[in-house]
């Protein structure tokens, strides 16, 4: 039972439909779409398109998309990979010849073909009642008539001011008098509004062909990029078969590689070898076990995972019980497992939206421009901020995630879904770059091992063991930080906080929905 003496949000409850996102207007838009007769997929696309305008540091039509959808909340789980590919001219030899041993985090080389628009259209074609012509209208209105900057978004804007100032066309589109807007400021993007109108009218062709694509390609090539119109026109979304594992009687679903959801599933498989309930939720032991499982899973990801169209990935072995058992046996409670140092190329930003409609269609939907404000390249005439997902490639021949023509980089964004006996139980994710697999594991174990409700599970203090340092939120008690240091963890405090969780739990017996939303973000869960 929730302790109401402690500050925190309550869970949100409803009977018909529910949505949760990192911005109140996006959540409200999703609910309005549901009330108008739209499906969960319709609501997610409308909310995400709006966030691409009002939360530009995290998402947009210049980004990528992954989704898990379970029609009627029963049976088959559908998986969508809307990630973009490298230009056909992007050979590893080209980069090595030009003395580039890594892909820059900003600029044209960091840009892969944006996958979002085609993914949205594909998902709507399979699971929607409305089209982009209807669902882009809230985003168009916000771009053309203006929107008010929310507090957390203003915080991120200020923190990335130098990056935006140094970007290509970015100051003109994303700053006010060369300064970051503050909370309460009104921003307009009429050029982006015009682009959205074109897409609403013409569909994906209005983005991947015609004047919008020409402007993106011209902007990229005039600044040294390798992209062509053919690269944009050739883009497609992939329908994939999701991966799953079982934890505490629940089947947990993730999109397959080049998505990194396999990382979270391996973490759960390792943690299943330990009785977490022996230790308090806020304890040295629990934080230590979580960190060790993460370090092992991230090592596997960086060594083994890439685009399966280009490299062989032994998914069955990685998710096998013996593989997890072998690693779990190496974990000690008084020291760290000796592992090679893992330094993933990027730590991006994301938005996540979860929607369940009155028919119990479930949509777990994630969309991202990678790093905050992506590549900092804005298409000159169309106002499209392009992602920097290409910075996730390695320039390392033989590595599974080495850049190659038409290849998709190892991603970070992972929507999640849990089912029990084939029925959806929770649609959720924890956005936030490299933290996402850890965040998802933490929310799930908070609920399944420690009996927390969905909001309590989200509220709990967090930490991420990344690049050799265990970075902990300031809500983690000093005694735990000191105890982790004694075991051998190098600790630090994080600013800003980790992650952005959204979740909806389905109670089939009561016929109700329960939502939780991230207090570290601006958003909320709403139901009707």
C-alpha positions as semicolon CSV with decimal commas, in nm:
position;residue;x (nm);y (nm);z (nm)
1;X;0,000;0,000;0,000
2;X;0,131;0,346;-0,093
3;X;0,254;0,559;0,196
4;X;0,078;0,893;0,152
5;X;0,301;1,054;0,412
6;X;0,573;1,055;0,147
7;X;0,567;1,314;-0,130
8;X;0,499;1,174;-0,474
9;X;0,243;1,129;-0,746
10;X;-0,054;0,898;-0,718
11;X;-0,124;0,635;-0,979
12;X;-0,382;0,729;-1,245
13;X;-0,684;0,503;-1,300
14;X;-0,947;0,468;-1,574
15;X;-1,177;0,218;-1,743
16;X;-1,171;0,316;-2,110
17;X;-0,840;0,441;-2,247
18;X;-0,513;0,574;-2,108
19;X;-0,195;0,741;-2,230
20;X;0,130;0,844;-2,065
21;X;0,408;1,061;-2,209
22;X;0,676;1,310;-2,105
23;X;0,465;1,618;-2,193
24;X;0,114;1,700;-2,067
25;X;-0,003;1,830;-2,406
26;X;0,114;1,512;-2,578
27;X;-0,073;1,296;-2,327
28;X;-0,383;1,514;-2,366
29;X;-0,359;1,488;-2,745
30;X;-0,343;1,109;-2,721
31;X;-0,657;1,105;-2,505
32;X;-0,840;1,335;-2,749
33;X;-0,754;1,098;-3,035
34;X;-0,885;0,802;-2,832
35;X;-1,207;0,987;-2,753
36;X;-1,250;1,064;-3,123
37;X;-1,247;0,691;-3,198
38;X;-0,878;0,644;-3,272
39;X;-0,675;0,340;-3,177
40;X;-0,376;0,325;-2,943
41;X;-0,149;0,349;-3,250
42;X;-0,333;0,657;-3,375
43;X;-0,298;0,824;-3,036
44;X;0,072;0,743;-3,006
45;X;0,155;0,886;-3,349
46;X;-0,040;1,208;-3,286
47;X;0,125;1,256;-2,947
48;X;0,471;1,183;-3,084
49;X;0,432;1,418;-3,380
50;X;0,334;1,695;-3,138
51;X;0,633;1,621;-2,916
52;X;0,856;1,653;-3,221
53;X;0,759;2,020;-3,219
54;X;0,727;2,098;-2,848
55;X;1,006;1,870;-2,718
56;X;1,262;1,919;-2,997
57;X;1,567;1,818;-2,797
58;X;1,438;1,463;-2,770
59;X;1,236;1,374;-3,077
60;X;1,104;1,479;-3,414
61;X;1,037;1,382;-3,774
62;X;1,413;1,382;-3,829
63;X;1,448;1,090;-3,585
64;X;1,391;0,715;-3,561
65;X;1,112;0,501;-3,416
66;X;1,060;0,154;-3,266
67;X;0,728;0,011;-3,146
68;X;0,563;-0,297;-2,995
69;X;0,190;-0,340;-3,054
70;X;-0,044;-0,610;-2,926
71;X;-0,393;-0,593;-3,083
72;X;-0,671;-0,638;-2,826
73;X;-0,396;-0,700;-2,568
74;X;-0,389;-1,069;-2,658
75;X;-0,191;-1,305;-2,876
76;X;0,077;-1,196;-3,120
77;X;0,305;-0,904;-3,032
78;X;0,398;-0,700;-3,341
79;X;0,740;-0,535;-3,357
80;X;0,845;-0,242;-3,579
81;X;1,195;-0,122;-3,660
82;X;1,183;0,235;-3,791
83;X;1,555;0,304;-3,770
84;X;1,740;0,470;-4,055
85;X;2,038;0,355;-4,257
86;X;2,377;0,499;-4,341
87;X;2,426;0,653;-4,687
88;X;2,539;0,413;-4,961
89;X;2,865;0,610;-4,988
90;X;2,943;0,564;-4,615
91;X;3,211;0,295;-4,635
92;X;3,449;0,239;-4,347
93;X;3,734;0,287;-4,595
94;X;3,609;0,641;-4,671
95;X;3,626;0,738;-4,306
96;X;3,967;0,582;-4,250
97;X;4,102;0,751;-4,562
98;X;3,978;1,083;-4,425
99;X;4,148;1,018;-4,087
100;X;3,814;0,981;-3,907
101;X;3,844;0,706;-3,645
102;X;3,500;0,775;-3,504
103;X;3,180;0,935;-3,629
104;X;3,142;1,292;-3,494
105;X;2,850;1,349;-3,256
106;X;2,731;1,649;-3,459
107;X;2,729;1,748;-3,823
108;X;2,625;1,566;-4,140
109;X;2,824;1,245;-4,085
110;X;2,625;1,176;-3,770
111;X;2,299;1,171;-3,968
112;X;2,142;0,847;-4,087
113;X;1,825;0,859;-4,297
114;X;1,543;0,949;-4,054
115;X;1,306;0,655;-4,010
116;X;1,017;0,802;-3,812
117;X;0,775;0,914;-4,082
118;X;0,776;0,585;-4,270
119;X;0,746;0,394;-3,941
120;X;0,445;0,602;-3,836
121;X;0,273;0,542;-4,170
122;X;0,349;0,168;-4,161
123;X;0,217;0,130;-3,806
124;X;-0,096;0,330;-3,888
125;X;-0,156;0,118;-4,197
126;X;-0,147;-0,196;-3,981
127;X;-0,314;-0,075;-3,661
128;X;-0,468;0,269;-3,711
129;X;-0,806;0,412;-3,811
130;X;-0,677;0,758;-3,902
131;X;-0,401;0,878;-4,134
132;X;-0,117;1,124;-4,106
133;X;-0,345;1,389;-4,260
134;X;-0,552;1,389;-3,939
135;X;-0,294;1,293;-3,680
136;X;-0,036;1,559;-3,769
137;X;-0,281;1,846;-3,713
138;X;-0,192;1,910;-3,344
139;X;0,177;1,924;-3,438
140;X;0,106;2,159;-3,729
141;X;-0,093;2,390;-3,502
142;X;0,185;2,399;-3,240
143;X;0,451;2,474;-3,502
144;X;0,255;2,747;-3,674
145;X;0,062;2,907;-3,388
146;X;0,329;2,858;-3,121
147;X;0,377;2,652;-2,807
148;X;0,485;2,726;-2,451
149;X;0,823;2,585;-2,342
150;X;0,793;2,347;-2,044
151;X;1,039;2,352;-1,748
152;X;1,239;2,032;-1,805
153;X;1,262;2,109;-2,176
154;X;1,394;2,458;-2,095
155;X;1,652;2,296;-1,864
156;X;1,773;2,069;-2,145
157;X;1,774;2,360;-2,391
158;X;1,998;2,568;-2,164
159;X;2,233;2,274;-2,105
160;X;2,277;2,231;-2,482
161;X;2,296;2,599;-2,576
162;X;2,657;2,581;-2,696
163;X;2,577;2,280;-2,916
164;X;2,276;2,450;-3,075
165;X;2,470;2,773;-3,131
166;X;2,741;2,578;-3,313
167;X;2,493;2,380;-3,524
168;X;2,405;2,411;-3,890
169;X;2,097;2,637;-3,925
170;X;2,012;2,542;-3,565
171;X;2,040;2,890;-3,406
172;X;1,792;3,035;-3,655
173;X;1,531;2,770;-3,584
174;X;1,591;2,677;-3,221
175;X;1,704;2,990;-3,035
176;X;1,554;3,327;-2,941
177;X;1,803;3,606;-3,006
178;X;2,076;3,340;-2,994
179;X;1,968;3,234;-2,643
180;X;1,785;2,924;-2,521
181;X;1,418;2,988;-2,446
182;X;1,315;2,970;-2,082
183;X;1,011;2,802;-1,929
184;X;0,703;2,998;-2,027
185;X;0,847;3,136;-2,351
186;X;0,645;3,089;-2,670
187;X;0,823;2,934;-2,969
188;X;0,711;2,922;-3,333
189;X;0,839;2,704;-3,621
190;X;0,640;2,798;-3,932
191;X;0,883;2,626;-4,170
192;X;0,845;2,299;-3,981
193;X;0,468;2,354;-3,986
194;X;0,479;2,379;-4,366
195;X;0,683;2,058;-4,384
196;X;0,432;1,878;-4,162
197;X;0,151;2,002;-4,389
198;X;0,331;1,851;-4,687
199;X;0,364;1,516;-4,510
200;X;0,000;1,530;-4,399
201;X;-0,102;1,576;-4,761
202;X;0,143;1,346;-4,940
203;X;0,232;1,086;-4,675
204;X;0,587;0,946;-4,650
205;X;0,659;1,049;-5,010
206;X;0,627;1,409;-4,894
207;X;0,925;1,349;-4,666
208;X;1,148;1,100;-4,849
209;X;1,101;1,251;-5,195
210;X;1,025;1,594;-5,334
211;X;1,132;1,931;-5,197
212;X;1,163;1,820;-4,831
213;X;1,412;1,543;-4,913
214;X;1,592;1,770;-5,161
215;X;1,641;2,032;-4,890
216;X;1,768;1,777;-4,636
217;X;2,011;1,626;-4,886
218;X;2,129;1,968;-5,002
219;X;2,187;2,080;-4,641
220;X;2,382;1,764;-4,560
221;X;2,591;1,753;-4,880
222;X;2,678;2,122;-4,874
223;X;2,831;2,062;-4,531
224;X;3,030;1,752;-4,629
225;X;2,772;1,476;-4,598
226;X;2,754;1,168;-4,821
227;X;2,374;1,146;-4,851
228;X;2,181;1,128;-5,178
229;X;1,817;1,150;-5,280
230;X;1,837;0,778;-5,356
231;X;1,933;0,707;-4,993
232;X;1,617;0,883;-4,873
233;X;1,387;0,734;-5,137
234;X;1,507;0,380;-5,061
235;X;1,420;0,393;-4,690
236;X;1,178;0,128;-4,556
237;X;1,042;0,019;-4,216
238;X;1,095;-0,340;-4,108
239;X;0,833;-0,559;-3,942
240;X;1,030;-0,781;-3,706
241;X;0,980;-1,070;-3,465
242;X;1,017;-0,953;-3,104
243;X;1,247;-1,116;-2,850
244;X;1,122;-1,240;-2,514
245;X;1,227;-1,387;-2,182
246;X;1,033;-1,482;-1,869
247;X;1,085;-1,313;-1,534
248;X;0,881;-1,403;-1,225
249;X;0,603;-1,552;-1,438
250;X;0,581;-1,260;-1,681
251;X;0,691;-1,268;-2,044
252;X;0,893;-0,955;-2,123
253;X;0,906;-0,842;-2,487
254;X;1,163;-0,631;-2,674
255;X;1,233;-0,537;-3,035
256;X;1,523;-0,739;-3,183
257;X;1,861;-0,599;-3,298
258;X;1,967;-0,353;-3,425
259;X;1,761;-0,247;-3,125
260;X;1,938;-0,313;-2,794
261;X;1,640;-0,462;-2,606
262;X;1,831;-0,789;-2,579
263;X;2,047;-0,607;-2,321
264;X;1,752;-0,568;-2,084
265;X;1,643;-0,929;-2,133
266;X;1,991;-1,056;-2,048
267;X;1,993;-0,835;-1,735
268;X;1,667;-0,996;-1,622
269;X;1,801;-1,345;-1,694
270;X;2,108;-1,274;-1,479
271;X;1,907;-1,114;-1,198
272;X;1,671;-1,413;-1,194
273;X;1,956;-1,612;-1,035
274;X;1,941;-1,392;-0,724
275;X;1,666;-1,354;-0,467
276;X;1,642;-0,977;-0,463
277;X;1,382;-0,992;-0,187
278;X;1,659;-1,092;0,056
279;X;1,771;-0,730;0,039
280;X;1,571;-0,407;0,078
281;X;1,481;-0,221;-0,243
282;X;1,712;0,058;-0,128
283;X;2,021;-0,139;-0,031
284;X;2,386;-0,172;-0,120
285;X;2,331;-0,531;-0,232
286;X;2,043;-0,449;-0,466
287;X;2,230;-0,161;-0,632
288;X;2,541;-0,377;-0,664
289;X;2,358;-0,669;-0,828
290;X;2,186;-0,434;-1,070
291;X;2,519;-0,277;-1,166
292;X;2,692;-0,610;-1,219
293;X;2,409;-0,743;-1,437
294;X;2,422;-0,421;-1,638
295;X;2,800;-0,431;-1,683
296;X;2,781;-0,788;-1,816
297;X;2,485;-0,716;-2,044
298;X;2,639;-0,398;-2,186
299;X;2,964;-0,582;-2,256
300;X;2,770;-0,844;-2,451
301;X;2,586;-0,572;-2,642
302;X;2,900;-0,385;-2,745
303;X;3,083;-0,703;-2,847
304;X;2,806;-0,896;-3,022
305;X;2,523;-0,671;-3,146
306;X;2,488;-0,484;-3,475
307;X;2,256;-0,477;-3,775
308;X;2,148;-0,842;-3,830
309;X;2,130;-0,775;-4,205
310;X;2,510;-0,739;-4,194
311;X;2,633;-0,953;-3,903
312;X;2,539;-1,285;-3,748
313;X;2,396;-1,252;-3,396
314;X;2,348;-1,567;-3,186
315;X;2,036;-1,443;-3,009
316;X;1,939;-1,791;-2,891
317;X;2,273;-1,836;-2,712
318;X;2,268;-1,488;-2,554
319;X;1,916;-1,539;-2,415
320;X;1,973;-1,900;-2,311
321;X;1,952;-1,998;-1,945
322;X;2,306;-2,146;-1,942
323;X;2,454;-1,819;-2,074
324;X;2,294;-1,617;-1,794
325;X;2,380;-1,880;-1,535
326;X;2,745;-1,879;-1,638
327;X;2,767;-1,502;-1,590
328;X;2,559;-1,497;-1,271
329;X;2,799;-1,746;-1,113
330;X;3,082;-1,494;-1,153
331;X;2,906;-1,221;-0,954
332;X;3,029;-1,170;-0,597
333;X;2,872;-0,956;-0,330
334;X;3,205;-0,817;-0,203
335;X;3,379;-0,719;-0,529
336;X;3,326;-0,635;-0,896
337;X;3,356;-0,890;-1,175
338;X;3,665;-0,816;-1,380
339;X;3,546;-0,706;-1,723
340;X;3,697;-0,515;-2,017
341;X;3,620;-0,144;-2,019
342;X;3,312;-0,071;-2,233
343;X;3,266;0,276;-2,379
344;X;2,960;0,293;-2,604
345;X;2,978;0,568;-2,868
346;X;2,673;0,773;-2,765
347;X;2,429;0,845;-2,480
348;X;2,114;0,984;-2,644
349;X;1,778;1,144;-2,556
350;X;1,434;1,001;-2,632
351;X;1,059;1,030;-2,587
352;X;0,844;0,732;-2,496
353;X;0,466;0,709;-2,523
354;X;0,243;0,428;-2,405
355;X;-0,126;0,404;-2,496
356;X;-0,400;0,150;-2,428
357;X;-0,740;0,211;-2,590
358;X;-1,092;0,101;-2,497
359;X;-1,054;-0,217;-2,704
360;X;-0,731;-0,287;-2,513
361;X;-0,508;-0,243;-2,816
362;X;-0,167;-0,181;-2,661
363;X;0,098;0,046;-2,813
364;X;0,450;0,079;-2,669
365;X;0,609;0,351;-2,881
366;X;0,947;0,523;-2,874
367;X;1,092;0,796;-3,097
368;X;1,426;0,974;-3,076
369;X;1,672;1,216;-3,238
370;X;1,952;1,039;-3,040
371;X;2,160;1,299;-2,853
372;X;1,984;1,606;-2,720
373;X;1,909;1,818;-3,032
374;X;2,043;1,534;-3,247
375;X;2,307;1,628;-3,500
376;X;2,242;2,002;-3,448
377;X;2,181;2,007;-3,824
378;X;1,851;2,166;-3,924
379;X;1,744;2,139;-4,286
380;X;1,786;2,487;-4,431
381;X;1,438;2,560;-4,566
382;X;1,217;2,293;-4,406
383;X;1,305;2,324;-4,036
384;X;1,369;1,950;-3,990
385;X;1,615;1,881;-3,706
386;X;1,800;1,563;-3,800
387;X;1,910;1,294;-3,557
388;X;2,271;1,194;-3,496
389;X;2,212;0,822;-3,472
390;X;2,506;0,763;-3,706
391;X;2,737;0,862;-3,421
392;X;2,648;0,524;-3,273
393;X;2,849;0,345;-3,542
394;X;3,207;0,241;-3,487
395;X;3,481;0,301;-3,743
396;X;3,641;-0,033;-3,668
397;X;3,661;-0,296;-3,945
398;X;3,533;-0,632;-3,827
399;X;3,326;-0,491;-3,540
400;X;2,956;-0,591;-3,563
401;X;2,861;-0,224;-3,530
402;X;3,109;-0,090;-3,785
403;X;2,966;0,162;-4,032
404;X;2,880;0,030;-4,380
405;X;2,666;0,141;-4,677
406;X;2,296;0,106;-4,600
407;X;2,363;-0,032;-4,253
408;X;2,163;0,055;-3,941
409;X;2,360;0,149;-3,627
410;X;2,323;-0,024;-3,292
411;X;2,041;0,170;-3,128
412;X;1,960;0,263;-2,771
413;X;1,581;0,308;-2,780
414;X;1,374;0,017;-2,647
415;X;0,996;0,003;-2,600
416;X;0,889;-0,281;-2,372
417;X;0,582;-0,489;-2,300
418;X;0,502;-0,758;-2,044
419;X;0,240;-1,027;-2,087
420;X;0,104;-1,303;-1,865
421;X;-0,056;-1,612;-2,018
422;X;-0,056;-1,432;-2,354
423;X;-0,238;-1,122;-2,229
424;X;-0,084;-0,777;-2,199
425;X;-0,008;-0,676;-1,841
426;X;0,208;-0,367;-1,875
427;X;0,320;-0,144;-2,160
428;X;0,622;0,057;-2,046
429;X;0,969;0,191;-2,109
430;X;1,227;0,413;-1,945
431;X;1,371;0,660;-2,194
432;X;1,718;0,808;-2,146
433;X;2,006;0,691;-2,363
434;X;2,225;0,417;-2,225
435;X;2,020;0,405;-1,904
436;X;1,718;0,246;-2,072
437;X;1,787;-0,127;-2,014
438;X;1,881;-0,058;-1,651
439;X;1,578;0,165;-1,601
440;X;1,341;-0,093;-1,742
441;X;1,491;-0,368;-1,530
442;X;1,468;-0,149;-1,221
443;X;1,103;-0,053;-1,272
444;X;1,009;-0,415;-1,338
445;X;1,198;-0,558;-1,040
446;X;1,058;-0,280;-0,819
447;X;0,712;-0,411;-0,905
448;X;0,765;-0,787;-0,930
449;X;1,022;-0,834;-0,651
450;X;0,930;-0,551;-0,415
451;X;0,556;-0,519;-0,470
452;X;0,558;-0,150;-0,557
453;X;0,277;0,006;-0,755
454;X;0,371;0,140;-1,096
455;X;0,422;0,500;-0,978
456;X;0,632;0,401;-0,676
457;X;0,843;0,184;-0,907
458;X;0,908;0,485;-1,129
459;X;0,974;0,729;-0,844
460;X;1,253;0,526;-0,680
461;X;1,610;0,670;-0,692
462;X;1,831;0,536;-0,970
463;X;2,187;0,469;-1,074
464;X;2,381;0,369;-1,386
465;X;2,717;0,194;-1,399
466;X;2,855;0,337;-1,723
467;X;3,209;0,381;-1,855
468;X;3,359;0,258;-1,527
469;X;3,166;0,491;-1,297
470;X;2,852;0,416;-1,093
471;X;2,663;0,742;-1,125
472;X;2,383;0,774;-0,869
473;X;2,096;1,016;-0,827
474;X;2,114;1,237;-0,520
475;X;1,813;1,050;-0,376
476;X;2,034;0,746;-0,314
477;X;2,124;0,750;0,060
478;X;2,483;0,829;0,153
479;X;2,520;0,494;0,332
480;X;2,449;0,309;0,006
481;X;2,694;0,526;-0,189
482;X;2,962;0,461;0,074
483;X;2,889;0,088;0,078
484;X;2,918;0,063;-0,299
485;X;3,251;0,244;-0,286
486;X;3,381;-0,006;-0,030
487;X;3,294;-0,294;-0,266
488;X;3,500;-0,125;-0,538
489;X;3,254;0,092;-0,731
490;X;3,380;0,431;-0,838
491;X;3,080;0,653;-0,762
492;X;2,956;0,995;-0,874
493;X;2,637;1,201;-0,851
494;X;2,438;1,269;-1,166
495;X;2,289;1,594;-1,296
496;X;2,030;1,581;-1,450
497;X;1,847;1,274;-1,313
498;X;1,827;0,946;-1,505
499;X;1,553;0,845;-1,740
500;X;1,192;0,911;-1,821
501;X;0,954;0,625;-1,750
502;X;0,593;0,589;-1,864
503;X;0,379;0,283;-1,794
504;X;0,024;0,147;-1,813
505;X;-0,087;-0,166;-1,627
506;X;-0,395;-0,360;-1,742
507;X;-0,617;-0,531;-1,482
508;X;-0,830;-0,768;-1,689
509;X;-1,039;-0,887;-1,393
510;X;-1,146;-0,538;-1,286
511;X;-1,154;-0,398;-1,638
512;X;-0,933;-0,106;-1,541
513;X;-0,607;0,064;-1,639
514;X;-0,344;0,203;-1,402
515;X;-0,086;0,455;-1,520
516;X;0,240;0,592;-1,389
517;X;0,451;0,878;-1,528
518;X;0,802;1,010;-1,477
519;X;0,838;1,289;-1,215
520;X;1,180;1,366;-1,363
521;X;1,006;1,492;-1,679
522;X;0,723;1,738;-1,754
523;X;0,460;1,483;-1,849
524;X;0,179;1,280;-1,699
525;X;-0,053;0,985;-1,737
526;X;-0,418;1,052;-1,816
527;X;-0,718;0,825;-1,860
528;X;-1,087;0,852;-1,929
